[in-house]
mmCIF file of C-alpha atoms in Angstrom:
data_model
loop_
_atom_site.group_PDB
_atom_site.id
_atom_site.type_symbol
_atom_site.label_atom_id
_atom_site.label_comp_id
_atom_site.label_asym_id
_atom_site.label_seq_id
_atom_site.Cartn_x
_atom_site.Cartn_y
_atom_site.Cartn_z
ATOM 1 C CA MET A 69 0.018 -0.006 0.000
ATOM 2 C CA GLU A 70 1.399 3.372 -1.039
ATOM 3 C CA LEU A 71 2.214 5.628 1.937
ATOM 4 C CA ASP A 72 3.620 9.154 1.920
ATOM 5 C CA ARG A 73 6.269 10.661 4.164
ATOM 6 C CA SER A 74 3.814 11.875 6.807
ATOM 7 C CA ASP A 75 2.306 8.398 7.015
ATOM 8 C CA ASP A 76 5.762 6.912 7.591
ATOM 9 C CA GLU A 77 6.400 9.442 10.342
ATOM 10 C CA ILE A 78 3.120 8.577 12.049
ATOM 11 C CA LEU A 79 3.919 4.853 11.837
ATOM 12 C CA SER A 80 7.319 5.477 13.398
ATOM 13 C CA GLY A 81 5.598 7.031 16.421
ATOM 14 C CA GLU A 82 6.664 10.647 15.855
ATOM 15 C CA TYR A 83 3.078 11.848 16.395
ATOM 16 C CA GLY A 84 2.229 9.651 19.359
ATOM 17 C CA GLU A 85 0.985 6.131 20.028
ATOM 18 C CA THR A 86 -2.688 6.899 19.384
ATOM 19 C CA ARG A 87 -2.084 8.216 15.864
ATOM 20 C CA ARG A 88 0.220 5.275 15.145
ATOM 21 C CA VAL A 89 -2.507 2.811 16.105
ATOM 22 C CA MET A 90 -5.160 4.759 14.189
ATOM 23 C CA LEU A 91 -3.075 4.697 11.027
ATOM 24 C CA GLU A 92 -2.510 0.975 11.423
ATOM 25 C CA ILE A 93 -6.299 0.519 11.591
ATOM 26 C CA LEU A 94 -6.683 2.368 8.266
ATOM 27 C CA ILE A 95 -3.830 0.443 6.632
ATOM 28 C CA ALA A 96 -5.256 -2.878 7.773
ATOM 29 C CA LEU A 97 -8.657 -1.921 6.401
ATOM 30 C CA GLY A 98 -7.090 -0.851 3.132
ATOM 31 C CA LYS A 99 -5.257 -4.154 2.782
ATOM 32 C CA ILE A 100 -8.459 -6.107 3.318
ATOM 33 C CA TYR A 101 -10.075 -4.290 0.355
ATOM 34 C CA ASP A 102 -6.918 -4.050 -1.797
ATOM 35 C CA ALA A 103 -6.706 -0.272 -1.575
ATOM 36 C CA GLU A 104 -3.596 1.108 -3.257
ATOM 37 C CA ARG A 105 -3.382 4.283 -1.161
ATOM 38 C CA LEU A 106 -4.924 6.492 1.458
ATOM 39 C CA ILE A 107 -6.799 9.631 0.327
ATOM 40 C CA PRO A 108 -7.712 12.815 2.235
ATOM 41 C CA VAL A 109 -11.272 13.231 3.539
ATOM 42 C CA SER A 110 -13.074 16.538 3.997
ATOM 43 C CA SER A 111 -15.177 15.410 6.990
ATOM 44 C CA VAL A 112 -15.859 12.464 9.282
ATOM 45 C CA GLN A 113 -18.961 11.253 11.066
ATOM 46 C CA VAL A 114 -18.246 9.030 14.077
ATOM 47 C CA SER A 115 -20.673 6.373 15.292
ATOM 48 C CA GLY A 116 -20.452 4.472 18.589
ATOM 49 C CA ALA A 117 -21.653 7.495 20.532
ATOM 50 C CA SER A 118 -24.524 6.091 22.598
ATOM 51 C CA TYR A 119 -23.722 4.390 25.897
ATOM 52 C CA LYS A 120 -26.545 1.988 24.997
ATOM 53 C CA THR A 121 -24.504 0.666 22.069
ATOM 54 C CA ILE A 122 -20.828 0.866 23.202
ATOM 55 C CA GLY A 123 -21.103 0.331 26.948
ATOM 56 C CA ASP A 124 -18.218 0.445 29.427
ATOM 57 C CA ALA A 125 -15.735 -1.313 27.103
ATOM 58 C CA GLY A 126 -16.168 1.316 24.430
ATOM 59 C CA LEU A 127 -15.904 4.124 26.959
ATOM 60 C CA GLU A 128 -12.701 2.680 28.365
ATOM 61 C CA TRP A 129 -11.196 2.445 24.884
ATOM 62 C CA LEU A 130 -12.064 6.070 24.083
ATOM 63 C CA GLU A 131 -10.596 7.338 27.335
ATOM 64 C CA GLY A 132 -7.310 5.605 26.528
ATOM 65 C CA LEU A 133 -6.774 7.576 23.296
ATOM 66 C CA ASP A 134 -4.615 10.701 23.128
ATOM 67 C CA ALA A 135 -4.879 12.734 19.900
ATOM 68 C CA ARG A 136 -6.998 15.416 18.204
ATOM 69 C CA ALA A 137 -9.083 15.353 15.060
ATOM 70 C CA VAL A 138 -7.336 16.934 12.074
ATOM 71 C CA VAL A 139 -10.460 17.329 9.870
ATOM 72 C CA PRO A 140 -14.024 18.431 10.754
ATOM 73 C CA ALA A 141 -15.583 15.510 12.661
ATOM 74 C CA PHE A 142 -18.887 15.131 14.414
ATOM 75 C CA LEU A 143 -20.927 12.541 16.287
ATOM 76 C CA ASN A 144 -23.850 10.302 15.538
ATOM 77 C CA PRO A 145 -26.881 10.538 17.865
ATOM 78 C CA ILE A 146 -26.268 9.585 21.518
ATOM 79 C CA GLY A 147 -28.560 7.849 23.977
ATOM 80 C CA MET A 148 -30.182 10.968 25.443
ATOM 81 C CA PRO A 149 -30.700 14.704 24.955
ATOM 82 C CA ARG A 150 -27.835 16.554 26.574
ATOM 83 C CA GLU A 151 -30.169 19.151 28.168
ATOM 84 C CA GLN A 152 -33.394 17.227 28.708
ATOM 85 C CA TRP A 153 -32.289 13.706 29.701
ATOM 86 C CA SER A 154 -34.210 13.741 32.987
ATOM 87 C CA GLU A 155 -37.385 14.924 31.237
ATOM 88 C CA MET A 156 -37.054 12.045 28.824
ATOM 89 C CA GLY A 157 -36.906 9.561 31.670
ATOM 90 C CA ILE A 158 -33.210 8.652 31.349
ATOM 91 C CA ASP A 159 -31.649 6.995 34.393
ATOM 92 C CA ALA A 160 -29.033 9.142 36.162
ATOM 93 C CA THR A 161 -26.407 6.394 35.971
ATOM 94 C CA PHE A 162 -26.888 6.111 32.209
ATOM 95 C CA ALA A 163 -26.698 9.895 31.900
ATOM 96 C CA GLU A 164 -23.413 9.989 33.789
ATOM 97 C CA LYS A 165 -21.854 7.363 31.541
ATOM 98 C CA GLN A 166 -23.153 9.143 28.438
ATOM 99 C CA GLU A 167 -21.582 12.403 29.614
ATOM 100 C CA GLU A 168 -18.266 10.596 30.063
ATOM 101 C CA ILE A 169 -18.458 9.373 26.455
ATOM 102 C CA LEU A 170 -19.168 12.887 25.271
ATOM 103 C CA ASN A 171 -16.245 14.248 27.273
ATOM 104 C CA ALA A 172 -13.966 11.622 25.776
ATOM 105 C CA TYR A 173 -14.989 12.538 22.212
ATOM 106 C CA GLN A 174 -14.727 16.256 22.915
ATOM 107 C CA ARG A 175 -11.177 15.762 24.241
ATOM 108 C CA LEU A 176 -10.356 14.056 20.939
ATOM 109 C CA GLY A 177 -11.573 17.107 19.015
ATOM 110 C CA ILE A 178 -14.870 15.603 17.822
ATOM 111 C CA ARG A 179 -17.728 18.123 17.569
ATOM 112 C CA LEU A 180 -20.729 17.212 19.711
ATOM 113 C CA THR A 181 -23.315 17.702 16.992
ATOM 114 C CA CYS A 182 -24.918 14.312 17.715
ATOM 115 C CA THR A 183 -27.061 13.969 14.594
ATOM 116 C CA CYS A 184 -27.736 11.462 11.849
ATOM 117 C CA THR A 185 -28.383 14.336 9.405
ATOM 118 C CA PRO A 186 -25.063 16.249 9.411
ATOM 119 C CA TYR A 187 -25.619 17.187 5.758
ATOM 120 C CA TYR A 188 -28.167 19.789 6.922
ATOM 121 C CA HIS A 189 -25.486 21.678 8.836
ATOM 122 C CA GLN A 190 -22.147 20.796 7.233
ATOM 123 C CA ILE A 191 -20.947 21.847 3.800
ATOM 124 C CA VAL A 192 -20.826 18.643 1.760
ATOM 125 C CA GLN A 193 -20.433 18.888 -2.013
ATOM 126 C CA TYR A 194 -20.598 16.609 -5.032
ATOM 127 C CA GLY A 195 -17.430 14.567 -5.333
ATOM 128 C CA ASP A 196 -16.188 15.145 -1.751
ATOM 129 C CA HIS A 197 -14.458 12.178 -0.124
ATOM 130 C CA LEU A 198 -15.862 11.542 3.350
ATOM 131 C CA ALA A 199 -15.499 8.950 6.120
ATOM 132 C CA TRP A 200 -19.047 8.753 7.485
ATOM 133 C CA SER A 201 -20.473 5.918 9.575
ATOM 134 C CA GLU A 202 -24.216 6.307 10.149
ATOM 135 C CA SER A 203 -26.043 4.241 7.563
ATOM 136 C CA SER A 204 -28.718 6.752 6.562
ATOM 137 C CA ALA A 205 -26.221 9.620 6.437
ATOM 138 C CA VAL A 206 -23.951 7.512 4.202
ATOM 139 C CA ALA A 207 -26.812 6.690 1.859
ATOM 140 C CA TYR A 208 -27.852 10.361 1.642
ATOM 141 C CA ALA A 209 -24.339 11.705 1.133
ATOM 142 C CA ASN A 210 -23.572 9.195 -1.635
ATOM 143 C CA SER A 211 -26.911 9.209 -3.373
ATOM 144 C CA VAL A 212 -28.563 12.598 -2.909
ATOM 145 C CA ILE A 213 -25.423 14.791 -2.770
ATOM 146 C CA GLY A 214 -23.023 12.689 -4.842
ATOM 147 C CA ALA A 215 -20.253 12.742 -2.259
ATOM 148 C CA ARG A 216 -18.177 9.583 -1.778
ATOM 149 C CA THR A 217 -17.995 7.523 1.375
ATOM 150 C CA ASN A 218 -18.030 3.919 2.414
ATOM 151 C CA ARG A 219 -20.079 2.956 5.484
ATOM 152 C CA GLU A 220 -17.390 3.218 8.149
ATOM 153 C CA GLY A 221 -17.355 1.387 11.427
ATOM 154 C CA GLY A 222 -16.850 3.363 14.640
ATOM 155 C CA PRO A 223 -13.112 2.664 14.987
ATOM 156 C CA SER A 224 -12.302 3.304 11.321
ATOM 157 C CA ALA A 225 -14.276 6.557 11.283
ATOM 158 C CA LEU A 226 -12.512 7.782 14.408
ATOM 159 C CA ALA A 227 -9.178 6.753 12.897
ATOM 160 C CA SER A 228 -9.995 8.859 9.787
ATOM 161 C CA ALA A 229 -10.839 11.814 12.041
ATOM 162 C CA LEU A 230 -7.472 11.598 13.789
ATOM 163 C CA ILE A 231 -5.456 10.932 10.623
ATOM 164 C CA GLY A 232 -7.482 12.864 8.024
ATOM 165 C CA LYS A 233 -7.490 10.062 5.494
ATOM 166 C CA THR A 234 -9.320 6.888 4.491
ATOM 167 C CA PRO A 235 -8.337 3.930 2.243
ATOM 168 C CA GLU A 236 -9.321 4.412 -1.385
ATOM 169 C CA TYR A 237 -11.651 1.516 -2.103
ATOM 170 C CA GLY A 238 -15.313 0.773 -2.583
ATOM 171 C CA LEU A 239 -17.529 3.772 -3.187
ATOM 172 C CA HIS A 240 -14.556 6.174 -3.360
ATOM 173 C CA ILE A 241 -13.900 4.697 -6.844
ATOM 174 C CA MET A 242 -16.267 5.748 -9.636
ATOM 175 C CA LYS A 243 -16.593 2.370 -11.294
ATOM 176 C CA ASN A 244 -17.884 0.892 -8.041
ATOM 177 C CA ARG A 245 -20.679 3.468 -7.952
ATOM 178 C CA LEU A 246 -22.396 2.172 -11.070
ATOM 179 C CA PRO A 247 -25.698 0.320 -10.520
ATOM 180 C CA ASP A 248 -25.906 -3.405 -10.127
ATOM 181 C CA LEU A 249 -29.626 -3.783 -10.788
ATOM 182 C CA ILE A 250 -32.791 -1.910 -11.724
ATOM 183 C CA ILE A 251 -35.842 -1.524 -9.521
ATOM 184 C CA THR A 252 -39.299 -0.641 -10.814
ATOM 185 C CA LEU A 253 -42.839 -0.585 -9.390
ATOM 186 C CA ASP A 254 -45.588 -2.678 -10.925
ATOM 187 C CA ASP A 255 -47.737 0.473 -10.828
ATOM 188 C CA PRO A 256 -45.505 3.585 -10.999
ATOM 189 C CA ALA A 257 -48.512 5.897 -11.032
ATOM 190 C CA ALA A 258 -49.320 4.846 -7.475
ATOM 191 C CA ALA A 259 -46.141 6.581 -6.229
ATOM 192 C CA LYS A 260 -47.224 9.976 -7.561
ATOM 193 C CA ASP A 261 -48.648 11.047 -4.184
ATOM 194 C CA TRP A 262 -46.317 9.120 -1.931
ATOM 195 C CA GLY A 263 -44.658 10.935 0.952
ATOM 196 C CA PRO A 264 -41.626 9.983 3.090
ATOM 197 C CA ALA A 265 -43.516 7.170 4.901
ATOM 198 C CA GLU A 266 -44.407 5.399 1.650
ATOM 199 C CA TYR A 267 -40.867 5.836 0.333
ATOM 200 C CA GLY A 268 -39.644 4.413 3.643
ATOM 201 C CA ALA A 269 -41.926 1.436 3.162
ATOM 202 C CA LEU A 270 -40.532 0.997 -0.369
ATOM 203 C CA GLY A 271 -37.025 1.115 1.045
ATOM 204 C CA TYR A 272 -37.991 -1.425 3.717
ATOM 205 C CA VAL A 273 -39.110 -3.873 0.983
ATOM 206 C CA ALA A 274 -36.359 -3.043 -1.526
ATOM 207 C CA GLY A 275 -33.503 -3.306 0.962
ATOM 208 C CA LYS A 276 -34.292 -6.962 1.555
ATOM 209 C CA GLU A 277 -34.011 -7.607 -2.184
ATOM 210 C CA VAL A 278 -30.966 -5.486 -2.829
ATOM 211 C CA GLY A 279 -28.654 -6.399 0.071
ATOM 212 C CA ASN A 280 -25.402 -4.511 -0.392
ATOM 213 C CA ARG A 281 -25.750 -3.841 -4.118
ATOM 214 C CA VAL A 282 -26.311 -0.488 -5.826
ATOM 215 C CA PRO A 283 -29.891 -0.169 -7.118
ATOM 216 C CA PHE A 284 -31.167 2.121 -9.871
ATOM 217 C CA PHE A 285 -34.817 3.137 -9.514
ATOM 218 C CA ARG A 286 -36.935 3.982 -12.544
ATOM 219 C CA GLY A 287 -40.298 5.692 -12.731
ATOM 220 C CA LEU A 288 -40.071 7.650 -9.454
ATOM 221 C CA ARG A 289 -39.987 11.401 -8.810
ATOM 222 C CA PRO A 290 -39.060 11.805 -5.125
ATOM 223 C CA ASN A 291 -37.901 15.014 -3.436
ATOM 224 C CA ARG A 292 -35.062 15.140 -0.923
ATOM 225 C CA ASP A 293 -37.069 14.137 2.146
ATOM 226 C CA ARG A 294 -38.432 11.104 0.288
ATOM 227 C CA LEU A 295 -34.974 10.198 -0.960
ATOM 228 C CA LYS A 296 -33.763 10.413 2.652
ATOM 229 C CA ALA A 297 -36.500 8.040 3.798
ATOM 230 C CA LEU A 298 -35.871 5.623 0.943
ATOM 231 C CA GLY A 299 -32.144 5.382 1.536
ATOM 232 C CA ALA A 300 -32.446 5.149 5.321
ATOM 233 C CA ALA A 301 -34.831 2.227 5.140
ATOM 234 C CA MET A 302 -32.764 0.370 2.493
ATOM 235 C CA ALA A 303 -29.688 0.781 4.642
ATOM 236 C CA ALA A 304 -31.581 -0.757 7.554
ATOM 237 C CA THR A 305 -33.133 -3.817 5.884
ATOM 238 C CA GLY A 306 -30.226 -4.314 3.501
ATOM 239 C CA ALA A 307 -26.795 -2.703 3.473
ATOM 240 C CA VAL A 308 -27.413 -0.113 0.764
ATOM 241 C CA ALA A 309 -24.892 2.700 0.918
ATOM 242 C CA LEU A 310 -25.642 4.175 -2.533
ATOM 243 C CA PHE A 311 -28.671 4.199 -4.788
ATOM 244 C CA HIS A 312 -29.645 6.086 -7.936
ATOM 245 C CA VAL A 313 -32.997 7.390 -9.174
ATOM 246 C CA GLU A 314 -33.296 7.943 -12.891
ATOM 247 C CA ASP A 315 -33.032 11.640 -13.811
ATOM 248 C CA ILE A 316 -33.229 12.668 -10.132
ATOM 249 C CA THR A 317 -30.035 11.845 -8.211
ATOM 250 C CA PRO A 318 -26.922 13.690 -9.416
ATOM 251 C CA GLU A 319 -24.788 10.824 -10.675
ATOM 252 C CA ALA A 320 -27.719 9.408 -12.666
ATOM 253 C CA ARG A 321 -27.434 12.544 -14.842
ATOM 254 C CA VAL A 322 -23.699 12.618 -15.642
ATOM 255 C CA PRO A 323 -22.481 11.462 -19.066
ATOM 256 C CA PHE A 324 -20.033 8.879 -17.663
ATOM 257 C CA PHE A 325 -22.848 7.224 -15.774
ATOM 258 C CA LYS A 326 -25.203 7.081 -18.754
ATOM 259 C CA THR A 327 -22.598 5.636 -21.111
ATOM 260 C CA SER A 328 -21.212 3.125 -18.596
ATOM 261 C CA PHE A 329 -24.535 1.665 -17.438
ATOM 262 C CA PRO A 330 -26.148 -0.658 -20.003
ATOM 263 C CA VAL A 331 -29.769 -0.573 -18.770
ATOM 264 C CA ASP A 332 -30.961 -3.412 -20.982
ATOM 265 C CA GLU A 333 -28.295 -5.787 -19.660
ATOM 266 C CA LYS A 334 -29.027 -5.436 -15.951
ATOM 267 C CA GLU A 335 -31.175 -7.541 -13.671
ATOM 268 C CA THR A 336 -34.572 -5.920 -13.014
ATOM 269 C CA ILE A 337 -36.626 -6.384 -9.871
ATOM 270 C CA GLU A 338 -40.252 -5.318 -9.943
ATOM 271 C CA ILE A 339 -41.735 -4.455 -6.576
ATOM 272 C CA ALA A 340 -45.478 -4.720 -6.099
ATOM 273 C CA VAL A 341 -47.217 -1.678 -4.691
ATOM 274 C CA SER A 342 -49.316 -4.105 -2.644
ATOM 275 C CA ASP A 343 -46.135 -5.238 -0.880
ATOM 276 C CA VAL A 344 -45.277 -1.630 -0.036
ATOM 277 C CA ASN A 345 -48.801 -1.002 1.278
ATOM 278 C CA ALA A 346 -48.608 -4.199 3.374
ATOM 279 C CA VAL A 347 -45.902 -2.630 5.560
ATOM 280 C CA PHE A 348 -48.518 -0.299 7.032
ATOM 281 C CA SER A 349 -50.806 -1.571 9.778
ATOM 282 C CA GLU A 350 -53.529 -0.478 12.198
ATOM 283 C CA ILE A 351 -52.219 -1.981 15.462
ATOM 284 C CA GLU A 352 -52.713 -0.109 18.719
ATOM 285 C CA VAL A 353 -49.655 1.731 20.014
ATOM 286 C CA ASN A 354 -48.587 3.256 23.295
ATOM 287 C CA ALA A 355 -46.500 6.117 21.844
ATOM 288 C CA VAL A 356 -45.604 7.913 18.612
ATOM 289 C CA ALA A 357 -42.112 8.910 17.475
ATOM 290 C CA VAL A 358 -40.894 10.757 14.350
ATOM 291 C CA GLY A 359 -37.436 11.928 13.329
ATOM 292 C CA CYS A 360 -35.441 8.866 12.299
ATOM 293 C CA PRO A 361 -33.391 10.236 10.521
ATOM 294 C CA HIS A 362 -33.681 13.624 12.248
ATOM 295 C CA LEU A 363 -36.313 15.884 10.723
ATOM 296 C CA SER A 364 -35.575 18.401 8.032
ATOM 297 C CA GLU A 365 -36.870 21.948 8.249
ATOM 298 C CA ASP A 366 -39.792 21.080 5.952
ATOM 299 C CA GLU A 367 -40.624 17.973 8.006
ATOM 300 C CA LEU A 368 -40.423 19.915 11.262
ATOM 301 C CA ARG A 369 -42.739 22.571 9.861
ATOM 302 C CA THR A 370 -45.206 19.914 8.728
ATOM 303 C CA VAL A 371 -45.311 18.403 12.231
ATOM 304 C CA ALA A 372 -45.799 21.872 13.777
ATOM 305 C CA ASP A 373 -48.635 22.717 11.370
ATOM 306 C CA LEU A 374 -50.394 19.402 11.912
ATOM 307 C CA LEU A 375 -50.225 19.782 15.674
ATOM 308 C CA SER A 376 -51.399 23.407 15.690
ATOM 309 C CA GLY A 377 -54.410 23.796 17.980
ATOM 310 C CA LYS A 378 -54.310 20.136 19.074
ATOM 311 C CA LYS A 379 -53.280 18.281 22.246
ATOM 312 C CA VAL A 380 -51.542 14.921 22.235
ATOM 313 C CA LYS A 381 -53.086 12.103 24.249
ATOM 314 C CA LYS A 382 -50.202 9.676 23.774
ATOM 315 C CA PRO A 383 -46.476 10.324 24.309
ATOM 316 C CA PHE A 384 -45.251 11.966 21.086
ATOM 317 C CA PHE A 385 -41.498 12.195 20.542
ATOM 318 C CA VAL A 386 -40.030 14.456 17.821
ATOM 319 C CA PHE A 387 -36.287 14.090 17.114
ATOM 320 C CA VAL A 388 -34.127 16.783 15.448
ATOM 321 C CA SER A 389 -30.574 17.982 15.517
ATOM 322 C CA GLU A 390 -29.633 20.644 18.081
ATOM 323 C CA GLU A 391 -28.861 23.028 15.209
ATOM 324 C CA MET A 392 -32.343 22.504 13.718
ATOM 325 C CA MET A 393 -33.921 23.102 17.135
ATOM 326 C CA ASN A 394 -31.978 26.318 17.685
ATOM 327 C CA GLU A 395 -32.680 27.639 14.194
ATOM 328 C CA HIS A 396 -36.471 27.102 14.390
ATOM 329 C CA ARG A 397 -37.518 27.891 17.933
ATOM 330 C CA ASP A 398 -40.882 29.107 16.642
ATOM 331 C CA LEU A 399 -41.718 25.660 15.329
ATOM 332 C CA ILE A 400 -40.456 23.980 18.505
ATOM 333 C CA THR A 401 -42.763 26.254 20.535
ATOM 334 C CA MET A 402 -45.763 25.320 18.374
ATOM 335 C CA ILE A 403 -45.026 21.618 18.888
ATOM 336 C CA ASP A 404 -44.424 22.037 22.661
ATOM 337 C CA ARG A 405 -47.866 23.653 23.042
ATOM 338 C CA SER A 406 -49.472 20.406 21.891
ATOM 339 C CA GLY A 407 -47.823 18.453 24.654
ATOM 340 C CA ALA A 408 -45.425 16.664 22.255
ATOM 341 C CA HIS A 409 -41.747 16.645 23.160
ATOM 342 C CA VAL A 410 -38.959 17.760 20.830
ATOM 343 C CA TYR A 411 -35.552 16.283 21.624
ATOM 344 C CA ALA A 412 -32.126 16.888 20.140
ATOM 345 C CA ASP A 413 -28.986 14.680 20.150
ATOM 346 C CA THR A 414 -30.798 11.340 20.248
ATOM 347 C CA CYS A 415 -33.489 9.245 18.569
ATOM 348 C CA MET A 416 -35.979 6.482 19.255
ATOM 349 C CA VAL A 417 -33.524 3.757 18.194
ATOM 350 C CA VAL A 418 -30.425 4.575 20.271
ATOM 351 C CA SER A 419 -32.129 5.841 23.414
ATOM 352 C CA PRO A 420 -33.087 3.464 26.276
ATOM 353 C CA ALA A 421 -36.189 5.627 26.820
ATOM 354 C CA THR A 422 -37.882 3.715 23.982
ATOM 355 C CA ASP A 423 -37.211 0.243 25.428
ATOM 356 C CA THR A 424 -40.136 0.295 27.877
ATOM 357 C CA LEU A 425 -42.810 1.652 25.550
ATOM 358 C CA GLY A 426 -44.059 -1.711 24.271
ATOM 359 C CA SER A 427 -45.343 -0.431 20.944
ATOM 360 C CA VAL A 428 -44.440 2.655 18.894
ATOM 361 C CA MET A 429 -45.868 4.285 15.783
ATOM 362 C CA THR A 430 -43.467 6.015 13.422
ATOM 363 C CA ASN A 431 -43.316 7.377 9.915
ATOM 364 C CA SER A 432 -39.812 5.983 9.432
ATOM 365 C CA GLY A 433 -39.036 2.792 7.512
ATOM 366 C CA LYS A 434 -35.629 2.780 9.155
ATOM 367 C CA ALA A 435 -37.080 2.898 12.685
ATOM 368 C CA PHE A 436 -39.741 0.363 11.709
ATOM 369 C CA SER A 437 -36.907 -2.019 10.864
ATOM 370 C CA TYR A 438 -34.684 -1.304 13.891
ATOM 371 C CA LEU A 439 -37.189 -0.909 16.760
ATOM 372 C CA PRO A 440 -37.991 -4.607 17.343
ATOM 373 C CA ALA A 441 -34.377 -5.802 17.589
ATOM 374 C CA MET A 442 -32.737 -2.765 19.166
ATOM 375 C CA CYS A 443 -35.533 -1.665 21.511
ATOM 376 C CA GLY A 444 -37.748 -4.710 21.897
ATOM 377 C CA VAL A 445 -40.886 -2.812 20.898
ATOM 378 C CA VAL A 446 -43.611 -3.597 18.333
ATOM 379 C CA PRO A 447 -43.506 -0.996 15.539
ATOM 380 C CA ARG A 448 -46.284 0.478 13.446
ATOM 381 C CA LEU A 449 -45.609 2.447 10.265
ATOM 382 C CA GLY A 450 -47.819 5.347 9.199
ATOM 383 C CA THR A 451 -47.650 8.679 7.427
ATOM 384 C CA ILE A 452 -46.840 11.809 9.411
ATOM 385 C CA GLU A 453 -50.515 12.724 9.234
ATOM 386 C CA ASP A 454 -51.443 9.326 10.631
ATOM 387 C CA CYS A 455 -48.888 9.737 13.412
ATOM 388 C CA VAL A 456 -50.379 13.033 14.490
ATOM 389 C CA ARG A 457 -53.924 11.641 14.264
ATOM 390 C CA VAL A 458 -53.081 8.606 16.444
ATOM 391 C CA ALA A 459 -51.245 10.775 18.951
ATOM 392 C CA THR A 460 -54.144 13.252 19.308
ATOM 393 C CA GLU A 461 -57.267 11.160 18.809
#
């Protein structure tokens, strides 16, 4: 593997033991995937931030590191809101451990943004090389923005933050970004009025068919929120880190893509609209939660408008980034008046607050997939309008 002079100096220990070990992690990863070199990254997103997922062993490892991030780096959601953990019902012992994890990351120079939607608040451009770890953020960056990142594990993402590089393999290489198969609907007209929930249901079904391949959708016209929902769900039920939508996503429109992708020679999977509709149900739930991934400004405004003049009768959790909360206090106030709770830094999947709810309704195909295994709750999928109706009826 080709290394430059600075890499050799790091490996010799001139910049400390932590950086030496971090570079060894990246080199080992590169060798596994036959990478020829390391390339610079413009930003890093680090997972393994919730005490629920990394526990004491992860905390001990973090506290043993001694270096600082050399590129902009930020965190995935943690297990609680930093300011409202008691209100959310988080145990004080858990909160103390979570604070220790945050302090460890802050000491390493990682920004405590704690969001799965960093693309709303970080400058990410077409063609940028990244080292991001959260599955839905990876799918969005690759697919909707046209940046380039593999789905990093927690240690490799942190290593990239402290070194500023990542191995050049996988989705950093253009030829690996071409589609492997085509996906169509048996009734494309049915998708005309679909919102994020329906696209999440489509992703829930499609991810199981696609696995870790790169799909190319035909006959759809989704906006960015629907693309977000589609990619997040496919990353949850499959391992989709990149998808294309004909004439919509940026790489589907570039000449190289069009000339290098022989449409008529690729496998085609037709998904029945009835299978998408079957993901929705009418089961009774104890709580409602939206914001997985964290809500966009448009989604937050929709929730506020739907709740205007209403009062919730079930616990209703709304998850956003801290930046989104601070930028739109008027919308947060509208939601608060209904009795719903808006929380930053965390989400329904990584917080232990969800584990005791029994059953949860959500508009997220990603959460619908993760809630049973990660939280032990029965999920119900519905549109955002359905979520508000169930919470207030």
